[in-house]
PDB file of C-alpha atoms in Angstrom:
ATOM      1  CA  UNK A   1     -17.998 -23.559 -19.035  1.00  0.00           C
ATOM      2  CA  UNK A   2     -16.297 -22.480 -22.357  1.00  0.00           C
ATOM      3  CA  UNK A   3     -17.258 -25.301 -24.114  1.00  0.00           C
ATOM      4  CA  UNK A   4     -21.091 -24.074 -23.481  1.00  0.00           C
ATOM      5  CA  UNK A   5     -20.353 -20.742 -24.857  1.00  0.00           C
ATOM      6  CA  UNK A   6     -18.166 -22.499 -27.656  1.00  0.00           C
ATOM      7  CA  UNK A   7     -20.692 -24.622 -28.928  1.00  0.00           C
ATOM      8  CA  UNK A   8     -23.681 -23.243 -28.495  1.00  0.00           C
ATOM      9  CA  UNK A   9     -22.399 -19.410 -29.824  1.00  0.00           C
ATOM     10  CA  UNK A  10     -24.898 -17.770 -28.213  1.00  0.00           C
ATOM     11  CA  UNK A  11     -25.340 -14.611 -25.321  1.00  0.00           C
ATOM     12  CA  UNK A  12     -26.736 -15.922 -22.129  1.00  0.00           C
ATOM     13  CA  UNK A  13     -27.874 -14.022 -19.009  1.00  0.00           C
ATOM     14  CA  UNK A  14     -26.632 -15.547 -15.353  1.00  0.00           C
ATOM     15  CA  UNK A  15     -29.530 -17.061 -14.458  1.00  0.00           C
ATOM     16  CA  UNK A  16     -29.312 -19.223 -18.095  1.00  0.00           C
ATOM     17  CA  UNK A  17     -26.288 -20.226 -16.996  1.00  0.00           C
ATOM     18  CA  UNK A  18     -26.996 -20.996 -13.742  1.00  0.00           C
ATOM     19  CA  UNK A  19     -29.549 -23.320 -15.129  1.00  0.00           C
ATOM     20  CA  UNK A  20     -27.901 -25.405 -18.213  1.00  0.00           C
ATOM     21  CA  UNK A  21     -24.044 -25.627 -16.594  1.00  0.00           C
ATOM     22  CA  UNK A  22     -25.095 -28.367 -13.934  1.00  0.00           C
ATOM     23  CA  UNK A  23     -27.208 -30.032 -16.926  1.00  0.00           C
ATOM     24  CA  UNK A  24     -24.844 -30.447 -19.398  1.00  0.00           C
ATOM     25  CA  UNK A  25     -21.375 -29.842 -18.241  1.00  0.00           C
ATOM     26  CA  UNK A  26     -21.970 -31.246 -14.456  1.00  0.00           C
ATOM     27  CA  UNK A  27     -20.791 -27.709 -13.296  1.00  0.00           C
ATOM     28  CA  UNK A  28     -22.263 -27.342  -9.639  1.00  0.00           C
ATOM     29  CA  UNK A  29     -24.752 -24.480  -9.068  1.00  0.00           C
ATOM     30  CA  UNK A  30     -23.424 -22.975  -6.093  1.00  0.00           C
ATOM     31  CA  UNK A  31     -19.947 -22.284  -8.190  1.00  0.00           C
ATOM     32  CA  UNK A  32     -21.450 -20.928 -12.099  1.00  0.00           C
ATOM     33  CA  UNK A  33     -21.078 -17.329 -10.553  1.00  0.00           C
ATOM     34  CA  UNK A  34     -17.344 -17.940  -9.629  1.00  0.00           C
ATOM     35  CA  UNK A  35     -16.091 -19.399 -12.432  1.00  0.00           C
ATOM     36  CA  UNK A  36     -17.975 -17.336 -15.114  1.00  0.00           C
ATOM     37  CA  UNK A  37     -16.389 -14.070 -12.731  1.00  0.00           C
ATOM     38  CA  UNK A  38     -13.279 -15.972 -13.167  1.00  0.00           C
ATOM     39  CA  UNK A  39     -13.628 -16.172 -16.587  1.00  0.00           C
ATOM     40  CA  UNK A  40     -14.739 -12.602 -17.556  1.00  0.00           C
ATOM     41  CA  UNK A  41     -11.767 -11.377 -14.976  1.00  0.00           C
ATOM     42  CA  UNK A  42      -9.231 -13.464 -17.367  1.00  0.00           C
ATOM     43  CA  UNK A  43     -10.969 -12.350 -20.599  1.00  0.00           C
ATOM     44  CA  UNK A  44     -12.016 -15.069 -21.907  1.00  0.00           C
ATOM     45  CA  UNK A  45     -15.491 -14.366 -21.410  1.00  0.00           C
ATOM     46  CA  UNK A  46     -17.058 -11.195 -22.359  1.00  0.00           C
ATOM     47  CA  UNK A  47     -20.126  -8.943 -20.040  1.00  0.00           C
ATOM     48  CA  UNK A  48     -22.301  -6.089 -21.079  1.00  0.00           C
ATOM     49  CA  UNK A  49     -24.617  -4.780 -18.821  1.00  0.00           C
ATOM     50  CA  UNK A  50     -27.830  -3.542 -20.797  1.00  0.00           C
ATOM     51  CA  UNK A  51     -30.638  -2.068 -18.734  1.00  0.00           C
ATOM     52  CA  UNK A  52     -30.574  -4.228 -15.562  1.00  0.00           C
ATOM     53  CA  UNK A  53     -29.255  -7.139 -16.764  1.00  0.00           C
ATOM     54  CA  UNK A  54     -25.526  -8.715 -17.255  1.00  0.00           C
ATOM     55  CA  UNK A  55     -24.958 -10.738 -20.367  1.00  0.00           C
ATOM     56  CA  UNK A  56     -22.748 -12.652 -20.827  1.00  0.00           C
ATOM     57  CA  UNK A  57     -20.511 -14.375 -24.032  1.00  0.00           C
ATOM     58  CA  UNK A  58     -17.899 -16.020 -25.821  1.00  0.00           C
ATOM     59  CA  UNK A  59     -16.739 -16.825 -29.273  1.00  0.00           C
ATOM     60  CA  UNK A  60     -14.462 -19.444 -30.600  1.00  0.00           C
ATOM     61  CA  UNK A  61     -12.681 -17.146 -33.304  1.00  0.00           C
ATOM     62  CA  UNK A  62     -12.223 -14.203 -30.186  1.00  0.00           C
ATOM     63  CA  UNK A  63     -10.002 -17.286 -28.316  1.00  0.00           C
ATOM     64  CA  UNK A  64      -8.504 -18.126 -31.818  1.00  0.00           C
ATOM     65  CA  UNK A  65      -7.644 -14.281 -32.170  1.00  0.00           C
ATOM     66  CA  UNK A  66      -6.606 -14.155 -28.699  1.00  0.00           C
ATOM     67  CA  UNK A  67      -4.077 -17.128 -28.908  1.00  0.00           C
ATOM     68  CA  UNK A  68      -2.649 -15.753 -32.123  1.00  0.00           C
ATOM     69  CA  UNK A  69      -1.808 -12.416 -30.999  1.00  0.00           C
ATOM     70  CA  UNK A  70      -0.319 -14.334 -27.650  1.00  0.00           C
ATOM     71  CA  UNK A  71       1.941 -16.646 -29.827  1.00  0.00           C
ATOM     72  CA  UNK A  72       2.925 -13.286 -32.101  1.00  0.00           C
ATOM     73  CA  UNK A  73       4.093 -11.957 -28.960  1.00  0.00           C
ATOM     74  CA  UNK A  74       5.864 -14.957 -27.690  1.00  0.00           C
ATOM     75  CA  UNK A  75       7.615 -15.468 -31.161  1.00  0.00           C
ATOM     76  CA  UNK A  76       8.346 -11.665 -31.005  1.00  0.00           C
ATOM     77  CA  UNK A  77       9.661 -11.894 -27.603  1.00  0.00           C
ATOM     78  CA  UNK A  78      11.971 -15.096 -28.686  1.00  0.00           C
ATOM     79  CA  UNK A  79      13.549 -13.235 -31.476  1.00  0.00           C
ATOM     80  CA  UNK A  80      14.339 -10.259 -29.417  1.00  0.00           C
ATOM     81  CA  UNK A  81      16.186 -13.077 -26.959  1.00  0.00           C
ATOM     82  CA  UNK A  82      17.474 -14.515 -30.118  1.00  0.00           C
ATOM     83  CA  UNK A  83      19.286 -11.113 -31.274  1.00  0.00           C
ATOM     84  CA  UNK A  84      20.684  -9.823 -27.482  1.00  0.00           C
ATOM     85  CA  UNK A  85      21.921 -13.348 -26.846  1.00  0.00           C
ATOM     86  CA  UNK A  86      23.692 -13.222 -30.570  1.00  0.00           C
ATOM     87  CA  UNK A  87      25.019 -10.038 -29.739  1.00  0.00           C
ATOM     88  CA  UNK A  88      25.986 -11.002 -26.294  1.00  0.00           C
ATOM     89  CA  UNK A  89      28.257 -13.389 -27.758  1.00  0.00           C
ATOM     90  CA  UNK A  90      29.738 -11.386 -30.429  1.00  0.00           C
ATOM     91  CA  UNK A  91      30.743  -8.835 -27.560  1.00  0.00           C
ATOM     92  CA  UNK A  92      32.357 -11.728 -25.974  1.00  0.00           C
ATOM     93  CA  UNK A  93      34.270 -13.039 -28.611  1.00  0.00           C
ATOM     94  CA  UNK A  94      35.242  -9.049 -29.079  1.00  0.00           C
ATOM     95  CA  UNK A  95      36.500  -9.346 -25.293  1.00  0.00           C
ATOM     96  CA  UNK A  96      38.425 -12.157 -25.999  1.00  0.00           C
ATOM     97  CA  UNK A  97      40.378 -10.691 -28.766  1.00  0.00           C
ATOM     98  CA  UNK A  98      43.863  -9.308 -27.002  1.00  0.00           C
ATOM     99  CA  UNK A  99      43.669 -11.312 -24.299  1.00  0.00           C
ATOM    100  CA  UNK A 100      45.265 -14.222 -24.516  1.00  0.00           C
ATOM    101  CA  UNK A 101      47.103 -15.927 -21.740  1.00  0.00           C
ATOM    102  CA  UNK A 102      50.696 -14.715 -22.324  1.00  0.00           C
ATOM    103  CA  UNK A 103      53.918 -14.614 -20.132  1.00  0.00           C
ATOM    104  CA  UNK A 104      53.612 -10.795 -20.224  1.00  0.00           C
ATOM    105  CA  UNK A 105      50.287 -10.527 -19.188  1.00  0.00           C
ATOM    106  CA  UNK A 106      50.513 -12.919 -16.449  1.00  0.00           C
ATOM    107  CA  UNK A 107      53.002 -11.223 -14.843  1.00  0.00           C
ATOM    108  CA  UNK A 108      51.318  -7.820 -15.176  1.00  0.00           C
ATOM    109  CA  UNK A 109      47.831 -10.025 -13.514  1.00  0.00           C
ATOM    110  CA  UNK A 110      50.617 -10.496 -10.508  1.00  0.00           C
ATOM    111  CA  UNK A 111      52.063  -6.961 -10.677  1.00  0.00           C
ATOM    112  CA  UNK A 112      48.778  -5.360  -9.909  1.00  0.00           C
ATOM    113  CA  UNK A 113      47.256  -7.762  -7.495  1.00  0.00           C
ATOM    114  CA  UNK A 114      50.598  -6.996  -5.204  1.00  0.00           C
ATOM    115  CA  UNK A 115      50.086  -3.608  -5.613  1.00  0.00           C
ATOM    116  CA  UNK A 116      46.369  -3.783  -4.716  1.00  0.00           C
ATOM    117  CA  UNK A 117      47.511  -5.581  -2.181  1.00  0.00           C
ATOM    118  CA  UNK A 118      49.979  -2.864  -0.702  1.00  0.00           C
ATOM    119  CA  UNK A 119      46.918  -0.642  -1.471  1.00  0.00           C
ATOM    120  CA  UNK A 120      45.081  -2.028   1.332  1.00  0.00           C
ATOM    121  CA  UNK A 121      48.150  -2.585   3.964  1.00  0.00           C
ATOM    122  CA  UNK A 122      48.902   1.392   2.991  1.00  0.00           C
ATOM    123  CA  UNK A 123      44.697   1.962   3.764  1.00  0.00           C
ATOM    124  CA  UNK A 124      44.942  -0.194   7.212  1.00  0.00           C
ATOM    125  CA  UNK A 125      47.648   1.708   8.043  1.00  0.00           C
ATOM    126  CA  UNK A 126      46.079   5.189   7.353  1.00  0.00           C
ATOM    127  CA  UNK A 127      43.529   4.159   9.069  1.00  0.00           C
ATOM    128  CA  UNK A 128      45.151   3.101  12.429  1.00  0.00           C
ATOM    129  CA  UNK A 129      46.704   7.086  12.408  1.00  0.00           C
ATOM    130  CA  UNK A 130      43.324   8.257  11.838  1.00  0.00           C
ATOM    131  CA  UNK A 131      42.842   9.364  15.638  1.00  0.00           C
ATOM    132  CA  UNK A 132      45.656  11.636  14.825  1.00  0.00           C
ATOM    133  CA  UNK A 133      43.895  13.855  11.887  1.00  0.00           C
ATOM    134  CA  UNK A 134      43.125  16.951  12.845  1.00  0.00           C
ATOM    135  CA  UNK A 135      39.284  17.124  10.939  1.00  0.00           C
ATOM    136  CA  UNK A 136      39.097  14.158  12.972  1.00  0.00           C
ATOM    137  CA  UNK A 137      40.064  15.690  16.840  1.00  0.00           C
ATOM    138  CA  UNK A 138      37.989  18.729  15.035  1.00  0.00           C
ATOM    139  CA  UNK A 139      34.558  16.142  14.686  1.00  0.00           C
ATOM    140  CA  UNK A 140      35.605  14.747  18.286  1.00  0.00           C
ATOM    141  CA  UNK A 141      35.852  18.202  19.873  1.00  0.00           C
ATOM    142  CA  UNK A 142      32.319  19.819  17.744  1.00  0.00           C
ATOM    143  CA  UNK A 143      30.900  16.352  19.005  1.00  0.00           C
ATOM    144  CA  UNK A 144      31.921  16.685  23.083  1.00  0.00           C
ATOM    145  CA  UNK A 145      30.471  20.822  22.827  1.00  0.00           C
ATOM    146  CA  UNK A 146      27.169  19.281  21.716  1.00  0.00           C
ATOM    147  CA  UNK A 147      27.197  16.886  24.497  1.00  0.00           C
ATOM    148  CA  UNK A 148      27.869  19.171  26.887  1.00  0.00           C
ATOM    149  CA  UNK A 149      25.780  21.513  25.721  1.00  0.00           C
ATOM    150  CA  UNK A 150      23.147  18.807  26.039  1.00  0.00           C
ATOM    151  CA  UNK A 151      23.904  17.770  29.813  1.00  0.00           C
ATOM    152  CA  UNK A 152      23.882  20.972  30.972  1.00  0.00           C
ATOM    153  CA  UNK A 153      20.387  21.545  29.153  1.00  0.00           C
ATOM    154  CA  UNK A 154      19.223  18.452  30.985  1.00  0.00           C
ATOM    155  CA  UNK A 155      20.888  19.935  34.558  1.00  0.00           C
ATOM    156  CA  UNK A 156      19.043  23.380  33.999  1.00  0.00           C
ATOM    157  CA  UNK A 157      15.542  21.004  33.650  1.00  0.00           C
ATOM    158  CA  UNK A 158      16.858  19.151  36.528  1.00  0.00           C
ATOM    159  CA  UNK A 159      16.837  22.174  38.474  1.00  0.00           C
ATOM    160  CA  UNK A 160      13.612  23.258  37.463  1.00  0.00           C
ATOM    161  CA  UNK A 161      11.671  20.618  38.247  1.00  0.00           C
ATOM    162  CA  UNK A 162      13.244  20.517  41.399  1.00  0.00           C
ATOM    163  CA  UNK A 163      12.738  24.227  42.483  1.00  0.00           C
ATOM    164  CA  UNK A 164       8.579  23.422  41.052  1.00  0.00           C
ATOM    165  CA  UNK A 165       8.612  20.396  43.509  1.00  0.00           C
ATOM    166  CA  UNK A 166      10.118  22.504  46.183  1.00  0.00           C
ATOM    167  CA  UNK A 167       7.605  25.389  45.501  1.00  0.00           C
ATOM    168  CA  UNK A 168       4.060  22.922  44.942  1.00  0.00           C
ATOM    169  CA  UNK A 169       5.089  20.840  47.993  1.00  0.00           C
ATOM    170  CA  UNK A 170       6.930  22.018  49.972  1.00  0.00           C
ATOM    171  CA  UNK A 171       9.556  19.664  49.902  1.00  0.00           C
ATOM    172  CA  UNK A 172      13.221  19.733  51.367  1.00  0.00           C
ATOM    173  CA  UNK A 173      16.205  20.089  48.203  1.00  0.00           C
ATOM    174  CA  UNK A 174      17.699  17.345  50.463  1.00  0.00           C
ATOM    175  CA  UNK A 175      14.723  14.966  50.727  1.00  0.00           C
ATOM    176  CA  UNK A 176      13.914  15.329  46.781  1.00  0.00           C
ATOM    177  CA  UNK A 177      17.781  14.538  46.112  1.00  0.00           C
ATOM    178  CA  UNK A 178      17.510  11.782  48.223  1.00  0.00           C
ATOM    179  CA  UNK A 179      14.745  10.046  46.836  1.00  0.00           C
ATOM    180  CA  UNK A 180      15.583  10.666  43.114  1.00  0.00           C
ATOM    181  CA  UNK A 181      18.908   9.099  43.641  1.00  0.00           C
ATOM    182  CA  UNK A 182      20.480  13.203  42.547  1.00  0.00           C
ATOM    183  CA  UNK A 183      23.884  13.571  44.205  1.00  0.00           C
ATOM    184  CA  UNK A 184      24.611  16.399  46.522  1.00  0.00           C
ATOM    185  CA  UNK A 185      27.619  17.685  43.895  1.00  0.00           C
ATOM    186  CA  UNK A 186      25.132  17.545  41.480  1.00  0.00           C
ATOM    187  CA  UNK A 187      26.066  20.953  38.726  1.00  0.00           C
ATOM    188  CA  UNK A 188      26.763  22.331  35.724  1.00  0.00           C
ATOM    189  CA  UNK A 189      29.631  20.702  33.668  1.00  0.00           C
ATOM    190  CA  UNK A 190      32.172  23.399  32.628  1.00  0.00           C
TER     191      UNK A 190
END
């Protein structure tokens, strides 16, 4: 489909193309439409719409300018790679400087990783006493007062429901107990 654009450098209307793609570049028919949308979605193709028409074009030197400004990119891109990964390794050999494998430093590497180590037995142990802290019990207890706060809310609807049932029916307390599985010492939690 470029090539037709390409060669003959000339604007062309759908129906154009429609026509000459099957005849010289075996391009079926039923798919010009497609792949000239294709096209014009990738920008490779151009499409002004004057009056009720849609015309359509392409230039070799537009592609030329295209590919150029995509390889100044690329090449911009690359030296931008170029310089971080130059600098990457300059911070690296930086790193390097001061630490070379000595007697002294290994057995610093061996002091801290035993006291990390007594770090975390100190933390598991902490944490086994935990039960014991009294913001802890103080969560615990501020957690059981909302709880119970909550099953008594749920006893007082309970209650209602039952004493509406009792009143719209005319049921027995014992009979709506019974068949809602509700205890008999069924109360308020103090």
């Amino acid at each position: 489909m470029m090539e037709i654009f390409f060669e003959t450098k000339d604007v062309f209307q759908l129906k154009d193309l429609e026509k000459l793609a099957p005849k010289e570049k075996g391009i079926t028919a039923m798919s010009v439409k497609e792949v000239l949308q294709s096209l014009v979605d990738d920008g490779m193709v151009d499409c002004e719409r004057i009056g009720t028409s849609n015309y359509y074009w392409a230039f070799p030197s537009k592609a030329l300018h295209a590919r150029k400004r995509k390889l100044e990119t690329l090449t911009s891109q690359l030296s931008e790679g170029s310089q971080r990964h130059a600098n990457l390794q300059k911070s690296i050999e930086k790193a390097r400087i001061g630490r070379q494998e000595t007697e002294e430093r290994a057995m610093l590497a061996k002091e801290l990783s035993s006291f990390r180590d007594q770090r975390d037995q100190l933390k598991a142990e902490v944490e086994k006493y935990r039960e014991c802290d009294p913001q802890v019990v103080e969560e615990i207890r501020q957690a059981n007062k909302v709880a119970k706060e909550a099953a008594n809310r749920w006893t007082d609807n309970i209650f209602a429901i039952k004493s509406w049932a009792k009143r719209k029916f005319g049921f027995e307390e014992s009979k709506i107990d019974k068949n809602f599985g509700i205890p008999e010492d069924f109360d308020y939690i103090d």
